[in-house]
mmCIF file with all atom_site columns, C-alpha atoms in Angstrom:
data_model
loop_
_atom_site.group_PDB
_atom_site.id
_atom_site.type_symbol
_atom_site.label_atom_id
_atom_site.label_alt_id
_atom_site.label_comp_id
_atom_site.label_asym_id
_atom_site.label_entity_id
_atom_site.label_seq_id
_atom_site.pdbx_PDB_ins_code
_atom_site.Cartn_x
_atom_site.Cartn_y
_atom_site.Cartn_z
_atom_site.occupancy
_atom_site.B_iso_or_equiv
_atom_site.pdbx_formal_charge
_atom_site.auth_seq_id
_atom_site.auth_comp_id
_atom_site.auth_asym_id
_atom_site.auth_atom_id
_atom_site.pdbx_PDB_model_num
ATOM 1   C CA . UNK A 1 1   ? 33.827  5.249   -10.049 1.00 60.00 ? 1   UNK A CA 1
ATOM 2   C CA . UNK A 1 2   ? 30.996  4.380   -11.640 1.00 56.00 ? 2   UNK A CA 1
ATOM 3   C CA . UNK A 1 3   ? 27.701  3.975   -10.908 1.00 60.00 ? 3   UNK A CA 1
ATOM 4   C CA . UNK A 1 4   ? 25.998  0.383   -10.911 1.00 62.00 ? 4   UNK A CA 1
ATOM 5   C CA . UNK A 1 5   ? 22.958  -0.016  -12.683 1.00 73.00 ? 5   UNK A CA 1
ATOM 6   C CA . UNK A 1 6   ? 20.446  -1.829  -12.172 1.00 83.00 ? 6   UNK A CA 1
ATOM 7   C CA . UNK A 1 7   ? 19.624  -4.786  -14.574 1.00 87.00 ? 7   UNK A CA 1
ATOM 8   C CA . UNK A 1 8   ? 15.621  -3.345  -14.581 1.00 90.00 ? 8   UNK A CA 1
ATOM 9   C CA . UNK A 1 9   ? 16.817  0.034   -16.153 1.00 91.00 ? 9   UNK A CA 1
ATOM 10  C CA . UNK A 1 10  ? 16.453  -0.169  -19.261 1.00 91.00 ? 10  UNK A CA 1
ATOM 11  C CA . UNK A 1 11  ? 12.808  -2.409  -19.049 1.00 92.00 ? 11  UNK A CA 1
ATOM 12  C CA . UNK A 1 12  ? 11.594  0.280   -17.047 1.00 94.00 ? 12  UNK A CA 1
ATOM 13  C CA . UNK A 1 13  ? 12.915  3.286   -19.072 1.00 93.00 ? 13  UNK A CA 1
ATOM 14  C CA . UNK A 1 14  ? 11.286  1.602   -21.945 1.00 93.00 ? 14  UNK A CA 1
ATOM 15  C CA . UNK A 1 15  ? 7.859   1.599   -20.178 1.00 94.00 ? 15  UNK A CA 1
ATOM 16  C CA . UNK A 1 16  ? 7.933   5.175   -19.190 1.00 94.00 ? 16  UNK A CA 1
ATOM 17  C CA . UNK A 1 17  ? 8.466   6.392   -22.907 1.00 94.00 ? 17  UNK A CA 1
ATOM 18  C CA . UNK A 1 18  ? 5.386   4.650   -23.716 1.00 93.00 ? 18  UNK A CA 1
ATOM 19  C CA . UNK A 1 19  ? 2.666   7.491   -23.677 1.00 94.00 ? 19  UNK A CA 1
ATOM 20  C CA . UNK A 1 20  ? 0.449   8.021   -20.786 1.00 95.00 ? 20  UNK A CA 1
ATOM 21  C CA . UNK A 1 21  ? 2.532   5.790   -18.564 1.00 96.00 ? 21  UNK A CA 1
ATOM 22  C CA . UNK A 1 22  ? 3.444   7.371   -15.254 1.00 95.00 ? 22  UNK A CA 1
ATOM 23  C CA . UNK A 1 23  ? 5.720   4.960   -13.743 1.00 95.00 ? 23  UNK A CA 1
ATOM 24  C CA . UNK A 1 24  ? 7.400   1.475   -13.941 1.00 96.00 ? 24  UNK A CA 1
ATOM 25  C CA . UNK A 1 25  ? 8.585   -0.723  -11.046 1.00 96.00 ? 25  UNK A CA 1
ATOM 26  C CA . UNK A 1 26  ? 9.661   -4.345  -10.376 1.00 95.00 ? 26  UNK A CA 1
ATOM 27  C CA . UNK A 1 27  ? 8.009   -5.192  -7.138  1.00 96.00 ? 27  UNK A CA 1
ATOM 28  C CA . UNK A 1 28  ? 8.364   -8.479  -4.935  1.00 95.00 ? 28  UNK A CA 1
ATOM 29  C CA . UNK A 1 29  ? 5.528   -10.354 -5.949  1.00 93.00 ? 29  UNK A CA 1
ATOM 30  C CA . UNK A 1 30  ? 5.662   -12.029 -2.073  1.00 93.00 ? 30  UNK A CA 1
ATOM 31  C CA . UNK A 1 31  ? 6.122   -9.165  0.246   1.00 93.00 ? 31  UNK A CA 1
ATOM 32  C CA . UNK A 1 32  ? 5.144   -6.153  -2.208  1.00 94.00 ? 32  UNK A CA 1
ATOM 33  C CA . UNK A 1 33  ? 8.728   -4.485  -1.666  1.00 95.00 ? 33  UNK A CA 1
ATOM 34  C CA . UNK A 1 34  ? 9.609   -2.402  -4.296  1.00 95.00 ? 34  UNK A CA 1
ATOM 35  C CA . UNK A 1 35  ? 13.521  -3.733  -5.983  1.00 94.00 ? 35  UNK A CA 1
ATOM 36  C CA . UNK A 1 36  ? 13.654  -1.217  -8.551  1.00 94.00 ? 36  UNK A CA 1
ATOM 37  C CA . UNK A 1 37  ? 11.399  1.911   -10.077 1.00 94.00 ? 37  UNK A CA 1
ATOM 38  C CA . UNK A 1 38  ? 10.946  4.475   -12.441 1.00 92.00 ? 38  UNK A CA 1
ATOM 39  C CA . UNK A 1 39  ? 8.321   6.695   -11.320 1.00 93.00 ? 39  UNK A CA 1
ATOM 40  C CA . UNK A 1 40  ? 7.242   10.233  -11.894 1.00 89.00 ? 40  UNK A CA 1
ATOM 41  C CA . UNK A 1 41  ? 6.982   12.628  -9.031  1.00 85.00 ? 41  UNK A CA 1
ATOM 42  C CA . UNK A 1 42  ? 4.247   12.405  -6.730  1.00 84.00 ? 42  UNK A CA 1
ATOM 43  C CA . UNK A 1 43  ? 3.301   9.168   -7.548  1.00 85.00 ? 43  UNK A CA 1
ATOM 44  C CA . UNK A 1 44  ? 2.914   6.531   -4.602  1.00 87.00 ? 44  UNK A CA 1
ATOM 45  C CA . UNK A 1 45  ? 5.053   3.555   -5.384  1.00 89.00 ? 45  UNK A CA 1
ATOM 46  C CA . UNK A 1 46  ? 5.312   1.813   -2.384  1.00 92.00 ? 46  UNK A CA 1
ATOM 47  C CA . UNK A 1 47  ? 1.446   1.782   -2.088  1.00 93.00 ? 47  UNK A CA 1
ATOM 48  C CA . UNK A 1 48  ? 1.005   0.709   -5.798  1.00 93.00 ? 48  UNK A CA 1
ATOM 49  C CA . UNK A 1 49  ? 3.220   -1.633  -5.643  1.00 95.00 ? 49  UNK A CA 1
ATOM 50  C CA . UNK A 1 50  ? 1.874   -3.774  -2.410  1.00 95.00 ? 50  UNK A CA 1
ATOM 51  C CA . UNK A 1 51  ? -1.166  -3.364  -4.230  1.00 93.00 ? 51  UNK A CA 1
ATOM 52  C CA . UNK A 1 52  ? -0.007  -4.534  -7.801  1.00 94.00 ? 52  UNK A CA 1
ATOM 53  C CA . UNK A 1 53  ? 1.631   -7.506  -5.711  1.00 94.00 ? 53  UNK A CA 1
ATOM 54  C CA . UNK A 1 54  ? -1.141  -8.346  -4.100  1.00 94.00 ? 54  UNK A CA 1
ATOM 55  C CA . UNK A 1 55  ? -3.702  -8.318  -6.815  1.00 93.00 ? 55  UNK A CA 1
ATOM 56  C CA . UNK A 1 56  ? -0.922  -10.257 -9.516  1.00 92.00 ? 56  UNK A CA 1
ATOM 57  C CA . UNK A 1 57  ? -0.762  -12.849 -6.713  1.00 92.00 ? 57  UNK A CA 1
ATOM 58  C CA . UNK A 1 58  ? -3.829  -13.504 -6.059  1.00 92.00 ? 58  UNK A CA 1
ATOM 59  C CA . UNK A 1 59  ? -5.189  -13.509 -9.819  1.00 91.00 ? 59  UNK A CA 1
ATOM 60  C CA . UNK A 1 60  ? -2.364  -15.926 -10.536 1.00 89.00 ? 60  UNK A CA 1
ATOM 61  C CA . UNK A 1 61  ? -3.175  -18.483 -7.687  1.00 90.00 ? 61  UNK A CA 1
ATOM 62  C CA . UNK A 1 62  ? -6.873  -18.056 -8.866  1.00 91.00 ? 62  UNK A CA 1
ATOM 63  C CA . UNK A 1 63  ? -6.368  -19.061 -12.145 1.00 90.00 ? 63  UNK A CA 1
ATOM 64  C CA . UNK A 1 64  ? -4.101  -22.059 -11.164 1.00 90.00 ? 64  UNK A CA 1
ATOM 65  C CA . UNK A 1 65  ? -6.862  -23.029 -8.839  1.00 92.00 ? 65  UNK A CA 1
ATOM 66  C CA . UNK A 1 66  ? -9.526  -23.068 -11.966 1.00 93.00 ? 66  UNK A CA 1
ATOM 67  C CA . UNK A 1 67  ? -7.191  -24.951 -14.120 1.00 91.00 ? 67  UNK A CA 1
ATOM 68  C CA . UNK A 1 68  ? -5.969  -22.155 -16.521 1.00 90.00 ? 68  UNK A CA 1
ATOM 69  C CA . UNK A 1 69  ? -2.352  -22.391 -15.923 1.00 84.00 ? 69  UNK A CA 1
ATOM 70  C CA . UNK A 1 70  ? -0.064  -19.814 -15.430 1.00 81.00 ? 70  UNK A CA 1
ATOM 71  C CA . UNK A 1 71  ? -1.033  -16.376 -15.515 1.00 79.00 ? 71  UNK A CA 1
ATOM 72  C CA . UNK A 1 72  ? 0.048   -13.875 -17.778 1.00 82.00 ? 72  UNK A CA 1
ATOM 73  C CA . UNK A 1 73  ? -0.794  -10.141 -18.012 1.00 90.00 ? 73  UNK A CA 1
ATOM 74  C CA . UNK A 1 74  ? -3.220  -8.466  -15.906 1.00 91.00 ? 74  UNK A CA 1
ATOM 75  C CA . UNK A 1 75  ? -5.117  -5.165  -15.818 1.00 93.00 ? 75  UNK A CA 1
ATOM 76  C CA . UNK A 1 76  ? -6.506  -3.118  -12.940 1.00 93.00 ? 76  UNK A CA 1
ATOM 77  C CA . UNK A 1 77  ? -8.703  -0.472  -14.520 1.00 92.00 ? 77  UNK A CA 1
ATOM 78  C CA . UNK A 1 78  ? -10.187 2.296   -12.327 1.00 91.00 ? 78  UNK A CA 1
ATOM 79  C CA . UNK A 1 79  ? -11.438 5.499   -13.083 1.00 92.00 ? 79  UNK A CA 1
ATOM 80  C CA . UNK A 1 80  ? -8.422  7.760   -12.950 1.00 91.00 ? 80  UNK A CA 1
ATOM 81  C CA . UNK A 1 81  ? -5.964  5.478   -14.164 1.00 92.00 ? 81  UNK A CA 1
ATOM 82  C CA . UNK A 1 82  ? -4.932  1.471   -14.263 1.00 94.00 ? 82  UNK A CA 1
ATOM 83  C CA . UNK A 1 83  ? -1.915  -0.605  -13.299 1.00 95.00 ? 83  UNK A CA 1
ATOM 84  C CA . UNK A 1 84  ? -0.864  -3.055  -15.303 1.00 95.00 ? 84  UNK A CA 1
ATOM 85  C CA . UNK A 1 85  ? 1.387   -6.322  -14.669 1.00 95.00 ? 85  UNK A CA 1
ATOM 86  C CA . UNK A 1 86  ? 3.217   -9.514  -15.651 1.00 95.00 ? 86  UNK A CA 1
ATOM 87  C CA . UNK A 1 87  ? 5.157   -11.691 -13.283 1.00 92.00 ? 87  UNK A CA 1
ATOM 88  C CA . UNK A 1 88  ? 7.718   -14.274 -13.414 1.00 88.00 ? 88  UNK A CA 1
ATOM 89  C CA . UNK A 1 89  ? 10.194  -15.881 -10.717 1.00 85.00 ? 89  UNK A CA 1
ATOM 90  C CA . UNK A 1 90  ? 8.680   -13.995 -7.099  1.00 90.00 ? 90  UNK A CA 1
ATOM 91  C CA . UNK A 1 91  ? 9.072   -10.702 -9.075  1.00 94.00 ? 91  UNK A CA 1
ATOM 92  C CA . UNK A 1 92  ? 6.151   -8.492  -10.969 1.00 95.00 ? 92  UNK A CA 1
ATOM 93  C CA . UNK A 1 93  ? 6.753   -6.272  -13.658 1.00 96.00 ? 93  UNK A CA 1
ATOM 94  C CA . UNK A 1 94  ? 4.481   -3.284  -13.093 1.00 96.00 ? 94  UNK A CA 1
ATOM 95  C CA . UNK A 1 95  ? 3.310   -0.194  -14.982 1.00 96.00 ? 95  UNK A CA 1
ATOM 96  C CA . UNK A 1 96  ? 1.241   2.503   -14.142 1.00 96.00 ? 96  UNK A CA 1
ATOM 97  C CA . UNK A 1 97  ? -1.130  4.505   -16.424 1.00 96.00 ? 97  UNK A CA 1
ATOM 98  C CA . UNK A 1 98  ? -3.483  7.510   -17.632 1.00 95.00 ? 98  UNK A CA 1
ATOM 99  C CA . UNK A 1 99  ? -6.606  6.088   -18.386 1.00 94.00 ? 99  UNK A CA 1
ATOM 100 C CA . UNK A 1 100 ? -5.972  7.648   -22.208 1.00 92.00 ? 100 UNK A CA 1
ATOM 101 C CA . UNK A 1 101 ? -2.975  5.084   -22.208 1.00 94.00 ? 101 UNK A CA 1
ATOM 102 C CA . UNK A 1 102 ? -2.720  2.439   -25.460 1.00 94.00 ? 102 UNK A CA 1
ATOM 103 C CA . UNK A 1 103 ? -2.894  -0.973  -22.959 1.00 94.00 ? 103 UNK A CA 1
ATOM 104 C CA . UNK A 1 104 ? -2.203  -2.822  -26.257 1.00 94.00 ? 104 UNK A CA 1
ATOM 105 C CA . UNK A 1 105 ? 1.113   -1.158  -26.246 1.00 94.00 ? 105 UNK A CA 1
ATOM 106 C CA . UNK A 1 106 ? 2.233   -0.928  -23.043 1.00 94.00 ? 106 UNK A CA 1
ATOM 107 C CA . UNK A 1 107 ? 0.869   -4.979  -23.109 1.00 93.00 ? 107 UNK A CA 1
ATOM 108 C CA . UNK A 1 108 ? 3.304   -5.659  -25.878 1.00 92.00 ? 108 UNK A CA 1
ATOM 109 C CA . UNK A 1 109 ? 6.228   -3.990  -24.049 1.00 92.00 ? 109 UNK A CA 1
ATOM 110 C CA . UNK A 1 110 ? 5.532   -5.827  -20.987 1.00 93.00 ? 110 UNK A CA 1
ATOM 111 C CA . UNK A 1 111 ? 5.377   -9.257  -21.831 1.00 91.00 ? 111 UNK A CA 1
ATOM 112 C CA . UNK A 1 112 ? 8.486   -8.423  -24.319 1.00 89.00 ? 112 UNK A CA 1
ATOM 113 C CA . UNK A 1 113 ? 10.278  -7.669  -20.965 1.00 88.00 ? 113 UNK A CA 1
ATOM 114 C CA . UNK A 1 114 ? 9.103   -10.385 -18.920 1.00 85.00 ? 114 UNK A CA 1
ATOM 115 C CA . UNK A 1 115 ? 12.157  -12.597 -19.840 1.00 79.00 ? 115 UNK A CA 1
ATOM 116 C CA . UNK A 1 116 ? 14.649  -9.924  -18.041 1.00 76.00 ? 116 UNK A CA 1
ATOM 117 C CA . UNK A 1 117 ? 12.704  -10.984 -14.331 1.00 75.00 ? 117 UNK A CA 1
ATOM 118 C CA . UNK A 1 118 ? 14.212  -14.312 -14.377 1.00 67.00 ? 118 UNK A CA 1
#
Protein backbone atom coordinates (compact mmCIF):
# COMPACT_ATOMS: atom_id res chain seq x y z
CA UNK A 1 0.00 0.00 0.00
CA UNK A 2 1.18 3.14 -0.26
CA UNK A 3 1.36 5.94 1.66
CA UNK A 4 -0.75 9.19 0.79
CA UNK A 5 0.94 12.30 0.71
CA UNK A 6 0.02 15.22 1.44
CA UNK A 7 -0.38 17.91 -1.34
CA UNK A 8 1.81 20.52 1.21
CA UNK A 9 4.90 18.13 1.04
CA UNK A 10 6.81 19.19 -1.21
CA UNK A 11 6.09 23.33 -0.37
CA UNK A 12 7.13 22.55 2.95
CA UNK A 13 10.20 20.34 2.20
CA UNK A 14 11.25 23.16 0.04
CA UNK A 15 11.11 25.65 2.98
CA UNK A 16 13.06 23.56 5.35
CA UNK A 17 16.13 23.27 2.88
CA UNK A 18 16.25 26.90 2.92
CA UNK A 19 19.06 27.71 5.55
CA UNK A 20 18.25 28.68 9.01
CA UNK A 21 14.65 27.62 8.65
CA UNK A 22 13.46 25.36 11.43
CA UNK A 23 10.11 24.37 10.37
CA UNK A 24 7.24 24.79 7.81
CA UNK A 25 3.49 24.31 8.40
CA UNK A 26 0.14 25.12 6.71
CA UNK A 27 -2.04 26.25 9.52
CA UNK A 28 -5.90 27.17 9.48
CA UNK A 29 -5.82 30.71 9.19
CA UNK A 30 -9.50 30.63 11.25
CA UNK A 31 -9.02 28.30 14.10
CA UNK A 32 -5.02 28.10 14.13
CA UNK A 33 -5.17 24.14 13.61
CA UNK A 34 -2.26 22.90 12.19
CA UNK A 35 -3.28 20.67 8.47
CA UNK A 36 0.12 19.81 7.65
CA UNK A 37 3.99 20.42 9.02
CA UNK A 38 7.46 19.98 8.65
CA UNK A 39 9.11 20.81 11.77
CA UNK A 40 12.34 20.02 13.49
CA UNK A 41 12.35 18.42 16.87
CA UNK A 42 11.52 20.33 19.78
CA UNK A 43 9.96 22.94 18.11
CA UNK A 44 6.31 23.99 19.28
CA UNK A 45 4.03 23.89 16.30
CA UNK A 46 0.81 23.93 17.61
CA UNK A 47 1.71 27.11 19.65
CA UNK A 48 3.39 28.80 16.58
CA UNK A 49 0.96 28.12 14.56
CA UNK A 50 -2.24 29.66 16.62
CA UNK A 51 0.07 32.36 16.89
CA UNK A 52 1.14 32.74 13.12
CA UNK A 53 -2.80 32.45 12.53
CA UNK A 54 -3.63 34.86 14.66
CA UNK A 55 -1.17 37.55 13.85
CA UNK A 56 -1.67 36.78 9.61
CA UNK A 57 -5.35 37.39 10.43
CA UNK A 58 -5.36 40.14 12.06
CA UNK A 59 -2.62 42.07 9.89
CA UNK A 60 -4.72 41.09 6.89
CA UNK A 61 -8.13 42.48 8.22
CA UNK A 62 -6.03 45.59 9.28
CA UNK A 63 -4.84 46.37 6.12
CA UNK A 64 -8.28 45.80 4.39
CA UNK A 65 -9.65 48.11 6.99
CA UNK A 66 -6.96 51.01 5.89
CA UNK A 67 -7.63 50.47 2.30
CA UNK A 68 -4.45 48.53 1.22
CA UNK A 69 -6.02 45.51 -0.15
CA UNK A 70 -5.12 42.18 0.33
CA UNK A 71 -2.30 41.26 2.32
CA UNK A 72 0.63 39.55 1.28
CA UNK A 73 3.72 38.40 3.24
CA UNK A 74 4.30 39.13 6.74
CA UNK A 75 7.17 39.01 9.23
CA UNK A 76 7.24 38.52 13.00
CA UNK A 77 10.77 39.33 14.08
CA UNK A 78 11.82 38.70 17.71
CA UNK A 79 14.97 38.27 19.22
CA UNK A 80 15.67 34.57 18.95
CA UNK A 81 14.08 33.94 15.82
CA UNK A 82 10.95 35.14 13.39
CA UNK A 83 7.98 33.48 11.73
CA UNK A 84 7.16 34.28 8.59
CA UNK A 85 3.76 33.93 6.49
CA UNK A 86 1.54 34.24 3.40
CA UNK A 87 -2.07 33.23 3.25
CA UNK A 88 -4.59 32.44 0.74
CA UNK A 89 -8.15 30.63 0.85
CA UNK A 90 -8.63 30.17 5.15
CA UNK A 91 -5.11 28.58 5.01
CA UNK A 92 -1.49 30.29 6.00
CA UNK A 93 1.63 29.22 4.73
CA UNK A 94 4.09 29.47 7.62
CA UNK A 95 7.85 29.27 8.19
CA UNK A 96 9.86 29.44 11.05
CA UNK A 97 13.42 30.88 11.39
CA UNK A 98 17.02 31.56 12.99
CA UNK A 99 17.36 35.05 13.24
CA UNK A 100 20.71 34.53 10.80
CA UNK A 101 18.00 33.34 8.19
CA UNK A 102 18.05 35.15 4.41
CA UNK A 103 14.06 36.51 4.78
CA UNK A 104 14.60 37.57 1.13
CA UNK A 105 14.85 33.96 0.34
CA UNK A 106 12.69 32.23 2.32
CA UNK A 107 10.18 35.45 1.03
CA UNK A 108 10.74 34.35 -2.51
CA UNK A 109 9.96 30.67 -1.74
CA UNK A 110 6.91 31.55 0.02
CA UNK A 111 5.00 33.60 -2.13
CA UNK A 112 6.28 31.11 -5.07
CA UNK A 113 4.21 28.52 -3.06
CA UNK A 114 1.29 30.46 -2.23
CA UNK A 115 -0.60 29.23 -5.39
CA UNK A 116 -0.51 25.41 -3.98
CA UNK A 117 -3.05 26.80 -0.77
CA UNK A 118 -5.86 27.25 -3.06
Amino acid sequence: MTPVRSPFAEVLAALVRQRGVLGSMVVSESDGIVVDSNLQIGLQGSAVAALAASLYRKARLAAQAAGFGESGFFQLEAEQGRVCAVGRSDLVLVAVAEPRANVGLIRVEMLKAVEILG
